Amino acid sequence: MTGRNVESLKKCGAECVGKQKPLILVADVTKQEDNVRVIEETIKKFGKLDVLVNNAGRGVFGSIETTSLDQLDDMLNTNLRGAYHLTILAVPHLIKSKGNIVNVSSITRLKPFPNSLAYCISKAALDQFTRVIALKLAPKQVRVNSVNPAVIATDFQNREGMSPAQYAAFVKHSEKTHALGRIGQPREVAEAIAFLATDSASFITGTCLSVDGGRTIMGPI
């Protein structure tokens, strides 16, 4: 388990129950040396790698008129390049274990949001990355899939600049844009990831699974 915020990592780690506690590593996916260390420390502790979940991500609000090249680069570095590099490092170990990869993408790879341009681009690229490497690694029995969440009850929007009032209005509006009439919960996405990562999904690869409460089947509202 890795991330930039040590307190968040500790909190998440404490919620993990089981015979073995997770390995917690403070790291930044935009730093190559951190990615190398994450894989090396994981192999050192567990002796192998069964699953890679590329979950690091961030967003930025902005359209073609307001999004700078620097903002686009920042988005791609975190949402795409980090996953790309970790995958390069993980693949030799996953081939040995016949493991799998789950990338955390977004419905924005399908639904265009004009004021989230850089984010949409990064997630569309991540899902194409998923499909391409799934095809390449399938003969070696390594499965690769992604999940595409819609609006989920996290602090994602707040961290990217929404005020509490704006977020409340956003959630209220989202209840109308999701067919199930509500936003999703983190556990619902986690369970989809867990499904894809286990042998229950042993015949699934190259799939981008919508976990969206019916958002993608709704009209453009």
Coordinates of C-alpha atoms in Angstrom, one line a residue:
M1 CA 0.0 0.0 0.0
T2 CA 1.6 3.3 -1.1
G3 CA 0.8 7.0 -1.3
R4 CA 2.1 10.4 -0.5
N5 CA 0.1 11.1 2.7
V6 CA 1.5 9.1 5.6
E7 CA -1.5 9.7 7.9
S8 CA -4.0 8.6 5.2
L9 CA -1.9 5.5 4.7
K10 CA -1.9 4.7 8.4
K11 CA -5.6 5.2 8.6
C12 CA -6.3 2.9 5.6
G13 CA -3.8 0.3 6.8
A14 CA -5.6 0.2 10.2
E15 CA -8.8 -0.7 8.4
C16 CA -7.3 -3.7 6.8
V17 CA -8.1 -6.9 8.6
G18 CA -6.6 -10.3 8.1
K19 CA -3.7 -12.5 9.0
Q20 CA -1.1 -10.3 7.5
K21 CA -0.9 -6.5 7.9
P22 CA -0.2 -4.5 4.7
L23 CA 3.2 -3.1 3.9
I24 CA 2.9 0.7 4.0
L25 CA 5.3 2.7 1.9
V26 CA 5.2 6.5 1.5
A27 CA 5.9 7.2 -2.2
D28 CA 5.0 9.4 -5.1
V29 CA 4.2 7.7 -8.4
T30 CA 5.6 10.7 -10.3
K31 CA 9.1 9.9 -9.0
Q32 CA 10.8 7.0 -10.7
E33 CA 13.1 6.2 -7.8
D34 CA 10.0 5.9 -5.5
N35 CA 8.3 3.4 -7.9
V36 CA 11.5 1.3 -8.0
R37 CA 11.6 1.2 -4.2
V38 CA 7.9 0.3 -3.9
I39 CA 8.4 -2.8 -6.1
E40 CA 11.7 -3.8 -4.5
E41 CA 10.4 -3.5 -1.0
T42 CA 7.2 -5.4 -1.9
I43 CA 9.2 -8.3 -3.3
K44 CA 11.6 -8.2 -0.4
K45 CA 8.7 -8.6 2.1
F46 CA 6.4 -11.0 0.3
G47 CA 8.7 -12.8 -2.1
K48 CA 6.4 -12.3 -5.0
L49 CA 3.8 -10.0 -6.6
D50 CA 0.3 -11.3 -7.4
V51 CA -1.7 -8.1 -8.1
L52 CA -0.9 -4.5 -9.1
V53 CA -3.6 -1.9 -8.5
N54 CA -2.8 1.4 -10.1
N55 CA -5.0 3.7 -8.0
A56 CA -3.0 6.9 -7.8
G57 CA -4.8 9.8 -9.4
R58 CA -5.7 13.4 -9.3
G59 CA -7.9 15.9 -11.1
V60 CA -7.9 19.4 -12.3
F61 CA -10.8 21.6 -13.5
G62 CA -10.3 23.5 -16.8
S63 CA -11.3 23.6 -20.4
I64 CA -9.3 23.9 -23.7
E65 CA -9.4 27.7 -23.0
T66 CA -8.1 27.5 -19.5
T67 CA -5.9 24.3 -19.1
S68 CA -2.2 25.0 -19.6
L69 CA 0.4 22.5 -20.9
D70 CA 1.9 22.3 -17.5
Q71 CA -1.5 21.3 -16.0
L72 CA -1.9 18.6 -18.7
D73 CA 1.6 17.3 -18.1
D74 CA 0.9 17.2 -14.3
M75 CA -2.2 15.2 -15.0
L76 CA -0.6 12.7 -17.3
N77 CA 2.4 12.3 -15.0
T78 CA 0.2 11.1 -12.1
N79 CA -2.7 9.4 -13.9
L80 CA -0.9 7.7 -16.7
R81 CA 2.9 7.9 -16.5
G82 CA 3.0 6.7 -12.9
A83 CA 0.9 3.6 -13.8
Y84 CA 2.9 3.0 -16.9
H85 CA 6.2 3.0 -14.9
L86 CA 4.9 0.8 -12.1
T87 CA 3.5 -1.6 -14.6
I88 CA 6.9 -1.9 -16.4
L89 CA 8.5 -2.7 -13.1
A90 CA 5.8 -5.1 -12.0
V91 CA 5.3 -7.1 -15.2
P92 CA 8.3 -9.5 -14.7
H93 CA 7.0 -10.5 -11.3
L94 CA 3.4 -10.8 -12.5
I95 CA 4.5 -13.1 -15.3
K96 CA 6.2 -15.4 -12.7
S97 CA 3.1 -15.4 -10.5
K98 CA 0.5 -15.4 -13.4
G99 CA -0.9 -12.4 -11.6
N100 CA -3.0 -9.5 -12.8
I101 CA -3.3 -5.7 -13.0
V102 CA -6.3 -3.5 -12.1
N103 CA -6.1 0.1 -13.2
V104 CA -8.5 2.7 -11.6
S105 CA -9.8 4.8 -14.4
S106 CA -13.1 6.8 -14.7
I107 CA -16.3 7.1 -16.7
T108 CA -14.7 10.3 -18.0
R109 CA -12.9 8.0 -20.5
L110 CA -16.3 7.6 -22.1
K111 CA -18.3 10.7 -21.0
P112 CA -16.8 14.0 -22.1
F113 CA -16.8 16.7 -19.5
P114 CA -15.6 20.0 -21.1
N115 CA -14.4 21.5 -17.9
S116 CA -12.3 18.5 -16.9
L117 CA -10.3 18.2 -20.2
A118 CA -6.9 17.1 -18.9
Y119 CA -8.5 14.5 -16.5
C120 CA -10.7 13.1 -19.3
I121 CA -7.6 12.7 -21.6
S122 CA -5.6 11.0 -18.9
K123 CA -8.3 8.4 -18.1
A124 CA -9.1 7.7 -21.8
A125 CA -5.3 7.0 -22.2
L126 CA -5.2 4.8 -19.1
D127 CA -8.0 2.6 -20.4
Q128 CA -6.4 2.3 -23.8
F129 CA -3.2 1.4 -22.0
T130 CA -5.2 -1.3 -20.1
R131 CA -6.5 -2.9 -23.3
V132 CA -3.2 -2.8 -25.2
I133 CA -1.2 -4.5 -22.4
A134 CA -4.0 -6.9 -21.7
L135 CA -3.6 -8.2 -25.3
K136 CA 0.2 -8.4 -25.0
L137 CA 0.2 -10.2 -21.6
A138 CA -2.7 -12.6 -22.2
P139 CA -0.4 -15.3 -23.7
K140 CA 1.6 -15.2 -20.5
Q141 CA -1.6 -15.6 -18.4
V142 CA -1.4 -12.1 -16.9
R143 CA -4.8 -10.4 -16.9
V144 CA -5.2 -6.7 -17.1
N145 CA -8.5 -4.8 -16.4
S146 CA -9.7 -1.4 -15.2
V147 CA -12.6 0.0 -13.2
N148 CA -14.5 3.1 -14.3
P149 CA -16.1 4.7 -11.3
A150 CA -18.6 7.6 -11.6
V151 CA -19.1 10.0 -8.7
I152 CA -17.9 8.4 -5.5
A153 CA -18.2 9.7 -1.9
T154 CA -14.6 10.7 -1.3
D155 CA -12.7 14.0 -0.8
F156 CA -11.5 14.0 -4.4
Q157 CA -13.6 17.0 -5.5
N158 CA -12.7 18.9 -2.3
R159 CA -9.0 18.3 -2.8
E160 CA -9.3 19.6 -6.3
G161 CA -10.8 23.0 -5.3
M162 CA -14.5 22.6 -4.7
S163 CA -15.9 24.4 -1.7
P164 CA -18.2 22.6 0.7
A165 CA -21.2 24.4 -0.8
Q166 CA -20.1 23.6 -4.3
Y167 CA -19.6 19.9 -3.4
A168 CA -23.1 19.7 -1.7
A169 CA -24.6 21.1 -4.9
F170 CA -22.5 18.7 -7.0
V171 CA -23.7 15.7 -5.0
K172 CA -27.3 16.8 -5.3
H173 CA -27.0 17.2 -9.0
S174 CA -25.3 13.9 -9.3
E175 CA -28.3 12.1 -7.8
K176 CA -30.1 13.1 -11.0
T177 CA -27.4 12.0 -13.4
H178 CA -26.9 8.5 -12.0
A179 CA -29.7 6.0 -12.9
L180 CA -29.7 4.6 -9.3
G181 CA -30.4 8.1 -7.9
R182 CA -27.3 8.3 -5.7
I183 CA -23.5 8.6 -5.8
G184 CA -21.4 5.6 -5.1
Q185 CA -19.5 4.5 -2.0
P186 CA -15.7 3.7 -1.9
R187 CA -16.5 0.1 -0.8
E188 CA -18.5 -0.5 -4.0
V189 CA -15.5 0.4 -6.1
A190 CA -13.1 -1.6 -3.9
E191 CA -15.3 -4.7 -4.2
A192 CA -15.2 -4.4 -8.0
I193 CA -11.4 -4.1 -7.9
A194 CA -11.2 -7.2 -5.6
F195 CA -13.4 -9.2 -7.9
L196 CA -11.2 -8.4 -10.9
A197 CA -8.1 -9.2 -8.9
T198 CA -9.3 -12.7 -7.8
D199 CA -9.8 -16.0 -9.6
S200 CA -13.5 -15.2 -9.7
A201 CA -12.6 -13.1 -12.8
S202 CA -10.2 -15.7 -14.2
F203 CA -11.7 -15.4 -17.7
I204 CA -11.8 -11.6 -17.8
T205 CA -9.1 -9.5 -19.3
G206 CA -9.0 -6.3 -21.3
T207 CA -12.3 -5.2 -19.7
C208 CA -13.0 -1.6 -18.5
L209 CA -15.7 -2.2 -15.9
S210 CA -18.1 0.6 -15.3
V211 CA -18.9 1.0 -11.6
D212 CA -21.2 4.0 -12.1
G213 CA -24.7 3.5 -10.8
G214 CA -25.9 3.7 -14.4
R215 CA -24.2 7.1 -15.1
T216 CA -23.0 6.1 -18.6
I217 CA -26.4 5.0 -19.8
M218 CA -28.0 8.3 -18.8
G219 CA -28.3 11.3 -21.2
P220 CA -25.9 14.2 -21.3
I221 CA -27.0 15.9 -18.1

